[in-house]
Structures are given as C-alpha cells and as structure tokens.
mmCIF file of C-alpha atoms in Angstrom:
data_model
loop_
_atom_site.group_PDB
_atom_site.id
_atom_site.type_symbol
_atom_site.label_atom_id
_atom_site.label_comp_id
_atom_site.label_asym_id
_atom_site.label_seq_id
_atom_site.Cartn_x
_atom_site.Cartn_y
_atom_site.Cartn_z
ATOM 1 C CA MET A 21 0.000 0.000 0.000
ATOM 2 C CA ASN A 22 1.210 3.511 -0.819
ATOM 3 C CA CYS A 23 2.720 5.370 2.138
ATOM 4 C CA LEU A 24 0.823 8.513 1.068
ATOM 5 C CA THR A 25 -2.413 6.754 1.996
ATOM 6 C CA GLU A 26 -1.359 6.311 5.610
ATOM 7 C CA ILE A 27 0.206 9.793 5.800
ATOM 8 C CA SER A 28 -3.090 11.293 4.622
ATOM 9 C CA ARG A 29 -4.945 9.191 7.173
ATOM 10 C CA ILE A 30 -2.702 10.416 9.997
ATOM 11 C CA LEU A 31 -3.033 14.057 8.894
ATOM 12 C CA TYR A 32 -6.808 13.668 8.976
ATOM 13 C CA HIS A 33 -6.694 12.538 12.595
ATOM 14 C CA LEU A 34 -4.340 15.351 13.650
ATOM 15 C CA ASP A 35 -6.861 17.855 14.996
ATOM 16 C CA LEU A 36 -4.491 20.784 14.559
ATOM 17 C CA PHE A 37 -3.920 20.076 10.862
ATOM 18 C CA ARG A 38 -7.479 19.121 9.959
ATOM 19 C CA ARG A 39 -8.996 22.259 11.477
ATOM 20 C CA ASN A 40 -6.441 24.822 10.294
ATOM 21 C CA PHE A 41 -4.871 23.681 7.020
ATOM 22 C CA ARG A 42 -7.336 25.676 4.846
ATOM 23 C CA LYS A 43 -7.533 28.787 7.029
ATOM 24 C CA GLY A 44 -7.563 31.894 4.853
ATOM 25 C CA HIS A 45 -7.472 29.935 1.570
ATOM 26 C CA SER A 46 -9.621 30.634 -1.482
ATOM 27 C CA CYS A 47 -9.127 29.280 -5.000
ATOM 28 C CA ALA A 48 -8.988 31.842 -7.797
ATOM 29 C CA ASN A 49 -9.159 29.414 -10.707
ATOM 30 C CA ASN A 50 -10.305 25.933 -11.579
ATOM 31 C CA SER A 51 -6.839 24.373 -11.662
ATOM 32 C CA PHE A 52 -5.895 21.494 -9.392
ATOM 33 C CA CYS A 53 -5.418 22.656 -5.784
ATOM 34 C CA THR A 54 -3.894 20.465 -3.084
ATOM 35 C CA LEU A 55 -5.807 22.211 -0.315
ATOM 36 C CA CYS A 56 -9.162 21.760 -2.014
ATOM 37 C CA ALA A 57 -8.340 18.114 -2.738
ATOM 38 C CA PHE A 58 -7.603 17.551 0.939
ATOM 39 C CA LYS A 59 -10.807 19.365 1.865
ATOM 40 C CA GLU A 60 -12.868 17.010 -0.300
ATOM 41 C CA LEU A 61 -11.000 13.988 1.069
ATOM 42 C CA PHE A 62 -11.474 15.036 4.700
ATOM 43 C CA GLU A 63 -15.184 15.685 4.164
ATOM 44 C CA GLU A 64 -15.687 12.223 2.678
ATOM 45 C CA LEU A 65 -13.594 10.659 5.448
ATOM 46 C CA SER A 66 -15.688 12.380 8.101
ATOM 47 C CA PHE A 67 -18.855 10.798 6.665
ATOM 48 C CA ALA A 68 -17.168 7.402 6.298
ATOM 49 C CA MET A 69 -15.874 7.401 9.886
ATOM 50 C CA ARG A 70 -19.319 8.185 11.309
ATOM 51 C CA VAL A 71 -20.586 4.753 10.336
ATOM 52 C CA THR A 72 -21.100 2.402 13.266
ATOM 53 C CA ALA A 73 -18.759 -0.216 11.766
ATOM 54 C CA PRO A 74 -16.579 1.545 9.160
ATOM 55 C CA ASP A 75 -15.056 -0.649 6.488
ATOM 56 C CA PRO A 76 -11.252 -0.152 6.465
ATOM 57 C CA GLY A 77 -11.032 -1.417 2.896
ATOM 58 C CA SER A 78 -13.490 1.157 1.548
ATOM 59 C CA ILE A 79 -11.764 3.936 3.496
ATOM 60 C CA THR A 80 -8.397 2.908 2.054
ATOM 61 C CA ARG A 81 -9.790 2.864 -1.491
ATOM 62 C CA LEU A 82 -11.341 6.274 -0.905
ATOM 63 C CA ILE A 83 -7.988 7.759 0.117
ATOM 64 C CA GLN A 84 -6.151 6.068 -2.741
ATOM 65 C CA ASP A 85 -8.617 7.373 -5.328
ATOM 66 C CA LYS A 86 -8.145 10.923 -4.064
ATOM 67 C CA MET A 87 -4.374 10.693 -3.639
ATOM 68 C CA ASN A 88 -3.618 9.182 -7.054
ATOM 69 C CA GLN A 89 -3.927 12.616 -8.621
ATOM 70 C CA PHE A 90 -0.918 13.879 -6.684
ATOM 71 C CA VAL A 91 2.300 13.917 -8.696
ATOM 72 C CA PHE A 92 4.588 13.147 -5.767
ATOM 73 C CA CYS A 93 2.762 9.950 -4.719
ATOM 74 C CA CYS A 94 5.123 7.836 -6.826
ATOM 75 C CA HIS A 95 8.024 8.274 -4.398
ATOM 76 C CA SER A 96 8.830 5.314 -2.174
ATOM 77 C CA ASP A 97 10.505 7.356 0.583
ATOM 78 C CA PRO A 98 7.816 8.399 3.117
ATOM 79 C CA GLY A 99 9.859 11.378 4.326
ATOM 80 C CA ARG A 100 10.203 12.701 0.797
ATOM 81 C CA VAL A 101 6.504 12.170 0.113
ATOM 82 C CA TYR A 102 5.562 14.058 3.278
ATOM 83 C CA GLU A 103 8.033 16.867 2.523
ATOM 84 C CA ASN A 104 6.673 17.331 -1.011
ATOM 85 C CA LEU A 105 3.111 17.143 0.246
ATOM 86 C CA MET A 106 3.604 19.885 2.829
ATOM 87 C CA ARG A 107 5.526 22.077 0.391
ATOM 88 C CA SER A 108 2.632 21.858 -2.055
ATOM 89 C CA ILE A 109 0.369 23.441 0.577
ATOM 90 C CA PRO A 110 1.243 27.155 0.404
ATOM 91 C CA ILE A 111 -0.144 28.351 3.738
ATOM 92 C CA ASN A 112 1.433 25.840 6.116
ATOM 93 C CA ASN A 113 4.184 28.170 7.317
ATOM 94 C CA ASP A 114 3.365 27.303 10.928
ATOM 95 C CA TYR A 115 4.542 23.722 10.379
ATOM 96 C CA LYS A 116 7.935 24.595 8.900
ATOM 97 C CA LEU A 117 11.141 23.941 10.836
ATOM 98 C CA HIS A 118 13.464 26.928 10.503
ATOM 99 C CA PHE A 119 17.002 25.859 11.424
ATOM 100 C CA SER A 120 20.124 27.962 11.663
ATOM 101 C CA LEU A 121 23.223 25.752 11.378
ATOM 102 C CA THR A 122 26.396 26.960 13.098
ATOM 103 C CA LYS A 123 29.779 25.199 13.204
ATOM 104 C CA ILE A 124 31.807 25.552 16.404
ATOM 105 C CA CYS A 125 35.284 24.100 16.870
ATOM 106 C CA LEU A 126 35.542 22.287 20.177
ATOM 107 C CA GLU A 127 39.268 23.104 20.393
ATOM 108 C CA CYS A 128 39.755 26.750 19.355
ATOM 109 C CA ARG A 129 36.086 27.825 19.577
ATOM 110 C CA THR A 130 36.061 29.130 16.022
ATOM 111 C CA THR A 131 32.462 29.828 15.019
ATOM 112 C CA SER A 132 31.195 29.899 11.459
ATOM 113 C CA HIS A 133 27.645 30.183 10.168
ATOM 114 C CA VAL A 134 26.766 27.418 7.751
ATOM 115 C CA ASP A 135 23.271 27.903 6.410
ATOM 116 C CA ASP A 136 19.603 28.490 7.179
ATOM 117 C CA VAL A 137 17.505 25.409 6.495
ATOM 118 C CA VAL A 138 13.728 25.190 6.110
ATOM 119 C CA GLN A 139 12.155 21.733 6.174
ATOM 120 C CA PHE A 140 9.022 19.926 7.302
ATOM 121 C CA VAL A 141 10.482 16.597 8.403
ATOM 122 C CA ASN A 142 13.601 15.978 10.427
ATOM 123 C CA ILE A 143 15.449 12.806 9.417
ATOM 124 C CA VAL A 144 16.956 10.857 12.316
ATOM 125 C CA GLU A 145 19.764 8.713 10.940
ATOM 126 C CA GLY A 146 22.209 6.360 12.575
ATOM 127 C CA PRO A 147 21.801 3.440 14.940
ATOM 128 C CA VAL A 148 20.016 3.597 18.266
ATOM 129 C CA ILE A 149 22.423 4.157 21.145
ATOM 130 C CA PRO A 150 22.074 1.428 23.772
ATOM 131 C CA GLU A 151 21.781 2.624 27.367
ATOM 132 C CA SER A 152 21.034 6.135 26.154
ATOM 133 C CA PRO A 153 20.083 8.528 28.976
ATOM 134 C CA SER A 154 17.042 9.800 27.061
ATOM 135 C CA PHE A 155 15.194 9.555 23.772
ATOM 136 C CA GLU A 156 16.185 13.142 22.968
ATOM 137 C CA PHE A 157 19.862 12.312 23.473
ATOM 138 C CA THR A 158 19.600 9.526 20.888
ATOM 139 C CA ILE A 159 18.091 11.906 18.347
ATOM 140 C CA LYS A 160 20.591 14.669 19.057
ATOM 141 C CA THR A 161 23.549 12.297 18.725
ATOM 142 C CA SER A 162 22.292 11.001 15.389
ATOM 143 C CA LEU A 163 21.985 14.571 14.096
ATOM 144 C CA ASP A 164 25.494 15.605 15.150
ATOM 145 C CA SER A 165 28.275 15.523 12.583
ATOM 146 C CA SER A 166 32.002 15.884 13.218
ATOM 147 C CA GLU A 167 34.466 17.577 10.869
ATOM 148 C CA PHE A 168 37.986 18.918 11.164
ATOM 149 C CA CYS A 169 38.403 22.593 11.932
ATOM 150 C CA VAL A 170 39.117 24.848 8.945
ATOM 151 C CA LYS A 171 41.426 27.107 10.936
ATOM 152 C CA PRO A 172 45.153 26.524 10.220
ATOM 153 C CA ASN A 173 47.249 24.754 12.875
ATOM 154 C CA CYS A 174 44.090 23.579 14.633
ATOM 155 C CA PHE A 175 43.376 19.872 14.588
ATOM 156 C CA GLY A 176 40.170 20.009 16.595
ATOM 157 C CA ASN A 177 36.772 18.751 15.550
ATOM 158 C CA THR A 178 33.841 21.006 14.758
ATOM 159 C CA LYS A 179 30.286 20.388 15.887
ATOM 160 C CA ILE A 180 27.154 21.654 14.171
ATOM 161 C CA PHE A 181 24.608 23.322 16.442
ATOM 162 C CA ARG A 182 21.059 23.459 15.120
ATOM 163 C CA THR A 183 19.162 26.484 16.392
ATOM 164 C CA LEU A 184 15.430 26.107 15.917
ATOM 165 C CA LYS A 185 14.217 29.619 15.120
ATOM 166 C CA SER A 186 10.540 28.711 14.937
ATOM 167 C CA GLU A 187 8.454 26.764 17.430
ATOM 168 C CA PRO A 188 6.048 24.761 15.262
ATOM 169 C CA PRO A 189 3.120 23.027 16.966
ATOM 170 C CA LEU A 190 3.887 19.909 14.903
ATOM 171 C CA LEU A 191 7.298 18.224 14.777
ATOM 172 C CA THR A 192 7.686 15.324 12.346
ATOM 173 C CA LEU A 193 10.565 12.849 12.635
ATOM 174 C CA GLN A 194 11.609 10.187 10.131
ATOM 175 C CA PHE A 195 13.448 7.264 11.702
ATOM 176 C CA SER A 196 16.177 5.064 10.309
ATOM 177 C CA PRO A 197 15.629 1.283 9.930
ATOM 178 C CA GLU A 198 17.591 0.680 13.158
ATOM 179 C CA PHE A 199 14.831 2.222 15.270
ATOM 180 C CA LYS A 200 12.238 0.031 16.944
ATOM 181 C CA LEU A 201 8.760 1.010 18.035
ATOM 182 C CA SER A 202 9.773 0.478 21.655
ATOM 183 C CA ASP A 203 12.424 3.208 21.239
ATOM 184 C CA LEU A 204 9.799 5.910 20.700
ATOM 185 C CA GLU A 205 8.815 7.909 23.757
ATOM 186 C CA TYR A 206 5.433 9.510 24.293
ATOM 187 C CA LYS A 207 6.785 12.917 25.350
ATOM 188 C CA LEU A 208 9.421 14.763 23.354
ATOM 189 C CA ARG A 209 11.401 17.727 24.693
ATOM 190 C CA PRO A 210 12.743 19.648 21.668
ATOM 191 C CA PHE A 211 14.927 21.919 23.803
ATOM 192 C CA LEU A 212 17.119 18.888 24.552
ATOM 193 C CA ILE A 213 17.683 18.314 20.819
ATOM 194 C CA PHE A 214 17.846 21.776 19.311
ATOM 195 C CA GLU A 215 18.831 25.193 20.581
ATOM 196 C CA CYS A 216 15.314 26.416 21.324
ATOM 197 C CA GLN A 217 12.855 27.167 24.104
ATOM 198 C CA SER A 218 10.010 25.018 22.860
ATOM 199 C CA SER A 219 7.732 23.258 25.312
ATOM 200 C CA SER A 220 7.148 19.521 25.400
ATOM 201 C CA LEU A 221 5.375 17.792 22.519
ATOM 202 C CA LEU A 222 3.268 14.636 22.712
ATOM 203 C CA LEU A 223 3.255 11.729 20.279
ATOM 204 C CA THR A 224 -0.010 11.794 18.323
ATOM 205 C CA GLY A 225 0.563 9.657 15.228
ATOM 206 C CA VAL A 226 3.037 7.026 13.998
ATOM 207 C CA LEU A 227 3.514 5.661 10.498
ATOM 208 C CA ILE A 228 4.585 2.023 10.907
ATOM 209 C CA LYS A 229 5.450 -0.846 8.586
ATOM 210 C CA ASN A 230 5.717 -4.592 8.859
ATOM 211 C CA ILE A 231 4.903 -5.934 5.404
ATOM 212 C CA ASN A 232 2.574 -3.101 4.420
ATOM 213 C CA TYR A 233 2.195 0.387 5.809
ATOM 214 C CA ALA A 234 -0.161 1.015 8.718
ATOM 215 C CA SER A 235 -0.871 3.876 11.085
ATOM 216 C CA LEU A 236 -1.231 4.409 14.797
ATOM 217 C CA PHE A 237 -2.841 7.604 16.013
ATOM 218 C CA PHE A 238 -4.242 8.977 19.247
ATOM 219 C CA HIS A 239 -7.954 9.772 19.163
ATOM 220 C CA THR A 240 -8.436 12.794 21.432
ATOM 221 C CA ARG A 241 -12.182 12.414 21.892
ATOM 222 C CA LEU A 242 -12.016 8.695 22.721
ATOM 223 C CA ASN A 243 -8.743 9.157 24.631
ATOM 224 C CA THR A 244 -7.300 5.991 23.132
ATOM 225 C CA TRP A 245 -4.870 4.830 20.467
ATOM 226 C CA ILE A 246 -6.283 3.400 17.229
ATOM 227 C CA PHE A 247 -4.612 1.060 14.744
ATOM 228 C CA ILE A 248 -5.676 1.166 11.078
ATOM 229 C CA ASP A 249 -4.396 -0.670 8.036
ATOM 230 C CA GLU A 250 -6.082 -1.753 4.818
ATOM 231 C CA GLY A 251 -7.802 -4.684 6.534
ATOM 232 C CA ARG A 252 -8.820 -3.713 10.066
ATOM 233 C CA ILE A 253 -9.529 -0.936 12.550
ATOM 234 C CA GLU A 254 -8.684 -1.718 16.155
ATOM 235 C CA LEU A 255 -9.122 0.325 19.331
ATOM 236 C CA LEU A 256 -6.112 -0.017 21.600
ATOM 237 C CA ALA A 257 -5.143 1.188 25.057
ATOM 238 C CA SER A 258 -4.898 4.806 26.178
ATOM 239 C CA SER A 259 -1.259 4.394 27.232
ATOM 240 C CA TRP A 260 1.493 4.532 24.623
ATOM 241 C CA ASP A 261 3.691 2.224 26.702
ATOM 242 C CA VAL A 262 1.103 -0.540 26.329
ATOM 243 C CA VAL A 263 0.580 0.085 22.610
ATOM 244 C CA LYS A 264 4.240 -0.027 21.609
ATOM 245 C CA LEU A 265 4.742 -3.335 23.410
ATOM 246 C CA ASN A 266 1.790 -4.959 21.622
ATOM 247 C CA PHE A 267 3.012 -3.790 18.196
ATOM 248 C CA SER A 268 6.706 -4.477 18.633
ATOM 249 C CA GLN A 269 6.799 -6.406 15.329
ATOM 250 C CA TYR A 270 6.229 -3.144 13.436
ATOM 251 C CA ARG A 271 9.011 -0.723 12.561
ATOM 252 C CA PRO A 272 8.418 3.017 13.024
ATOM 253 C CA ILE A 273 8.798 5.047 9.841
ATOM 254 C CA MET A 274 7.639 8.502 10.919
ATOM 255 C CA GLY A 275 6.513 10.013 14.207
ATOM 256 C CA PHE A 276 4.235 13.048 14.560
ATOM 257 C CA TYR A 277 4.719 15.013 17.775
ATOM 258 C CA LEU A 278 2.074 17.609 18.470
ATOM 259 C CA LYS A 279 1.645 20.382 20.998
ATOM 260 C CA ARG A 280 -1.575 18.993 22.374
ATOM 261 C CA GLU A 281 -3.447 20.905 25.073
ATOM 262 C CA GLU A 282 -4.832 18.714 27.780
ATOM 263 C CA ASN A 283 -8.421 19.418 28.822
ATOM 264 C CA MET A 284 -8.851 21.339 32.042
ATOM 265 C CA GLU A 285 -10.499 18.957 34.469
ATOM 266 C CA ARG A 286 -12.756 20.271 37.149
ATOM 267 C CA ILE A 287 -11.940 19.782 40.809
ATOM 268 C CA TYR A 288 -14.599 17.990 42.803
ATOM 269 C CA GLU A 289 -14.598 18.138 46.579
ATOM 270 C CA ASN A 290 -17.138 16.257 48.694
ATOM 271 C CA TRP A 291 -18.578 18.305 51.527
ATOM 272 C CA PRO A 292 -20.914 16.852 54.188
ATOM 273 C CA LEU A 293 -23.890 18.982 53.181
ATOM 274 C CA ASP A 294 -26.919 18.250 51.037
ATOM 275 C CA SER A 295 -26.913 15.953 48.010
ATOM 276 C CA ASP A 296 -30.463 16.736 46.945
ATOM 277 C CA SER A 297 -30.240 20.508 46.604
ATOM 278 C CA GLY A 298 -31.681 20.784 43.122
ATOM 279 C CA GLN A 299 -28.430 21.746 41.420
ATOM 280 C CA GLY A 300 -28.923 19.387 38.486
ATOM 281 C CA SER A 301 -27.406 16.089 37.421
ATOM 282 C CA SER A 302 -23.958 17.622 36.872
ATOM 283 C CA GLU A 303 -23.315 17.763 40.586
ATOM 284 C CA LEU A 304 -21.639 14.718 42.086
ATOM 285 C CA SER A 305 -22.952 13.270 45.313
ATOM 286 C CA SER A 306 -22.241 10.402 47.645
ATOM 287 C CA ILE A 307 -24.306 8.791 50.351
ATOM 288 C CA GLU A 308 -22.820 7.463 53.554
ATOM 289 C CA GLU A 309 -24.970 5.007 55.416
ATOM 290 C CA THR A 310 -24.760 4.671 59.189
ATOM 291 C CA ASN A 311 -26.586 2.446 61.687
ATOM 292 C CA VAL A 312 -28.470 5.359 63.241
ATOM 293 C CA VAL A 313 -29.334 7.791 60.475
ATOM 294 C CA GLU A 314 -28.610 8.243 56.782
ATOM 295 C CA GLN A 315 -26.383 11.280 56.256
ATOM 296 C CA LYS A 316 -26.429 12.826 52.807
ATOM 297 C CA TYR A 317 -23.465 14.541 51.239
ATOM 298 C CA ALA A 318 -23.443 17.338 48.704
ATOM 299 C CA THR A 319 -20.621 18.428 46.452
ATOM 300 C CA ILE A 320 -18.906 21.716 45.813
ATOM 301 C CA LYS A 321 -17.803 21.938 42.208
ATOM 302 C CA ARG A 322 -15.453 24.681 41.147
ATOM 303 C CA ASN A 323 -12.896 25.386 38.465
ATOM 304 C CA LYS A 324 -9.169 25.339 38.999
ATOM 305 C CA ARG A 325 -7.764 28.343 40.822
ATOM 306 C CA SER A 326 -7.680 31.499 38.743
ATOM 307 C CA LYS A 327 -6.176 34.847 39.685
ATOM 308 C CA SER A 328 -8.785 36.844 37.796
ATOM 309 C CA ASN A 329 -11.824 34.894 39.059
ATOM 310 C CA PRO A 330 -11.410 34.092 42.743
ATOM 311 C CA ILE A 331 -13.944 31.784 44.352
ATOM 312 C CA SER A 332 -16.269 33.538 46.748
ATOM 313 C CA VAL A 333 -18.881 31.801 48.867
ATOM 314 C CA SER A 334 -21.426 33.870 50.751
ATOM 315 C CA THR A 335 -21.922 33.284 54.466
ATOM 316 C CA PRO A 336 -25.140 31.486 55.446
ATOM 317 C CA ASP A 337 -27.524 32.654 58.091
ATOM 318 C CA LEU A 338 -26.477 30.380 60.962
ATOM 319 C CA SER A 339 -29.592 31.208 62.963
ATOM 320 C CA ARG A 340 -31.676 29.225 60.471
ATOM 321 C CA LEU A 341 -29.551 26.073 60.363
ATOM 322 C CA ASP A 342 -31.524 24.093 62.905
ATOM 323 C CA LEU A 343 -34.280 23.019 60.527
ATOM 324 C CA ARG A 344 -32.753 23.950 57.187
ATOM 325 C CA LYS A 345 -30.526 22.462 54.544
ATOM 326 C CA VAL A 346 -27.645 24.454 53.129
ATOM 327 C CA SER A 347 -26.112 23.898 49.695
ATOM 328 C CA PHE A 348 -22.809 25.573 48.767
ATOM 329 C CA ASN A 349 -22.115 26.115 45.079
ATOM 330 C CA CYS A 350 -20.641 29.622 44.860
ATOM 331 C CA GLU A 351 -23.813 30.846 46.612
ATOM 332 C CA VAL A 352 -26.031 29.686 49.460
ATOM 333 C CA GLU A 353 -29.462 28.242 48.915
ATOM 334 C CA LEU A 354 -31.769 27.374 51.815
ATOM 335 C CA VAL A 355 -34.288 24.572 51.361
ATOM 336 C CA GLU A 356 -37.070 23.529 53.696
ATOM 337 C CA ASP A 357 -36.633 20.080 55.228
ATOM 338 C CA GLU A 358 -38.025 19.045 58.607
ATOM 339 C CA GLU A 359 -36.021 15.795 58.706
ATOM 340 C CA TYR A 360 -32.644 17.357 58.051
ATOM 341 C CA MET A 361 -29.969 16.521 60.610
ATOM 342 C CA PRO A 362 -27.159 19.137 60.760
ATOM 343 C CA HIS A 363 -23.631 17.872 60.347
ATOM 344 C CA PRO A 364 -21.495 17.672 63.522
ATOM 345 C CA ILE A 365 -19.242 20.435 62.221
ATOM 346 C CA LEU A 366 -22.220 22.744 61.852
ATOM 347 C CA LEU A 367 -23.508 21.676 65.246
ATOM 348 C CA SER A 368 -20.215 22.661 66.854
ATOM 349 C CA ILE A 369 -20.395 26.055 65.148
ATOM 350 C CA MET A 370 -23.944 26.526 66.376
ATOM 351 C CA GLU A 371 -22.956 25.603 69.919
ATOM 352 C CA LYS A 372 -20.081 28.079 69.935
ATOM 353 C CA LEU A 373 -22.386 30.805 68.670
ATOM 354 C CA LYS A 374 -25.058 29.658 71.138
ATOM 355 C CA ILE A 375 -27.745 29.378 68.525
#
C-alpha cells in the first residue's frame, strides 16, 4: 500500500492540521489545488468514519482514489513524500522547521555560520544508542556531525549546532531502519535536541510498517490509540507504553509530535452537606450510610484556581440552620426540610455561637 495513503490518514486525525490547514485559503481558478483536494477527502472521510462499523477497505480505497492525482505519490521514501506534500500546501508556514546551522570548533572555539535550512520533516539517521540517557539524546547524537576545523594549525573537531528559530506546533521525525517502536517515547522535549525554548510535545501519530504500511494515532475524543491498516480498525489502550509493546513487530517510519493541550479537568470536593439541593445532574454526590441515620453529602464543584476569578462563597444565616438544609455552590441556597440533621461540624459552630 502507498505510504501517502497512511500519511493522509494520519493528517486527517491530527486535529491541529485538519482544522487549520485551509484557514484563509480561497481558490482563484479551476486548476488542481492540493488544499481543495484535501478538503474534499477530509469531508468524505468524516462521513465514512461516522458509520457504526466503518469498512477499512473502503476507506483505504477512498484515500487512494483521491491521492492518485498527486504527482509526488510515486516516491517510495515516506519522508520525501511528506516533505513534497507539505511544500505543495502554500499556507502551512506554521509547520515549517526553521534551522540555523552553526559550526563551532571544540578546540579553538572558532564559530562559522553554515546555512539556514527550512524543512518539514527531520530525518533521524544512525543506529540507536544502547543505554542512552534519554530519547532526545539519541536523536541529538544522530543529528550531530564531526568535521575537522578549517582554521590553520588547529586539529580540533567542529560540531554543528542546530538552532530552531521557529516553534512549530507539529514536529515530524523520520526514523532510520535501526529504530524500533519500543524506542519511541510519548513525550518529546525539543529543547534537549535543538537550541530552542520550545515546550514539550506529545506523540499523536506514527507511520509504521511490517509488510505493508499502517498507522497508529491517538484519538483525542475517545482518549485511546487506534490502529488502522487496509484490513482492520482496532481500538487499543490509552497508554502509549502498552501500545508499543503490543506492536513491537512493526518498525516506526515517521513520528508526529504535536503540541496537544490537555483538557482542564474540574476539581470535585465532597462536603458533608446536602446531596439533593436541586443543582442538576452535573453535581456529584455520595451517600454514607450509618446504623443510626442516613447522612447525605453534597458536592462543591469549582474550576481550577484562577487569579482573575477568585472563588467567593457567601456566608449562610447560621440562625436558620436548625431546621434547614444548606447547599454551597458559589452561593447559598436554603431549602425547607423538617427531617434534616445538621452535620457535627455545623452543630459545633452553632454551639459556639449559642444558637
């Protein structure tokens, strides 16, 4: 199967690319446009993936029919196919890697500027270093090259430092045949590879190959990894460590590391108040049963701490707590209930205030 088919499939499941690749684009003529071709493909894929049991064979044929019109699909090198594909999209400047290469002699410290390089995929060559301290160290070592210093009477070696001028949200790596799927780490720290200040990136998609090409990608809505080839679609685990062990027979071809924002989870704290305060089904509650009486517990739900929006809870009227229920959710609401038993903490407060 053509590697362009799986690359297109991975790009479709990269939320950042699928939502932004046509931003600000409009065709002025009827000539063939790569962006419009991808738009049509992604629309048809979205309908095909909504089926309860999607057929992987029909999805593969759909991608192949759309991708056959591309001129660069005849290349056998996946990195070259991906590079040509991204270069044919004129507005993807955010995904470019802008490198500034500088040679520094380790002996005499002679510095010379080599070149400015713009590319979409970073090729990681060389064998995997056993007992490497980190995944980033393995990549950085494979990118380093050693040459003799050009300065006369200096026999030191020069080292090329790659300064990453841009901080793209997507970093694509092409791996050499020596790499195994177990060598890939879930989190990538670009500042340990290049001279940059980029934050950590997370592995979102992997182009793999055993006999034919296949793809692994992380589905953000389902929070799980999915395997797709021309014959099957399989839901895997949510942990990358589990996935790479189960697919160790596959060899990684390309890895897509994305700056993925994790969803802000709400903080739930159980307070011994009322669980039936009419706040709706979104409120969590728990019931603690005792031998004497059934005590009900309510929940305070609030967002994570924010400097601009501090949490403020109004003070209840303690004189009315003897036969009332109190519910705290950023404001106080009093509800009639003759059978309500105040919590011991509230009883102690009432005793101190002599209510």
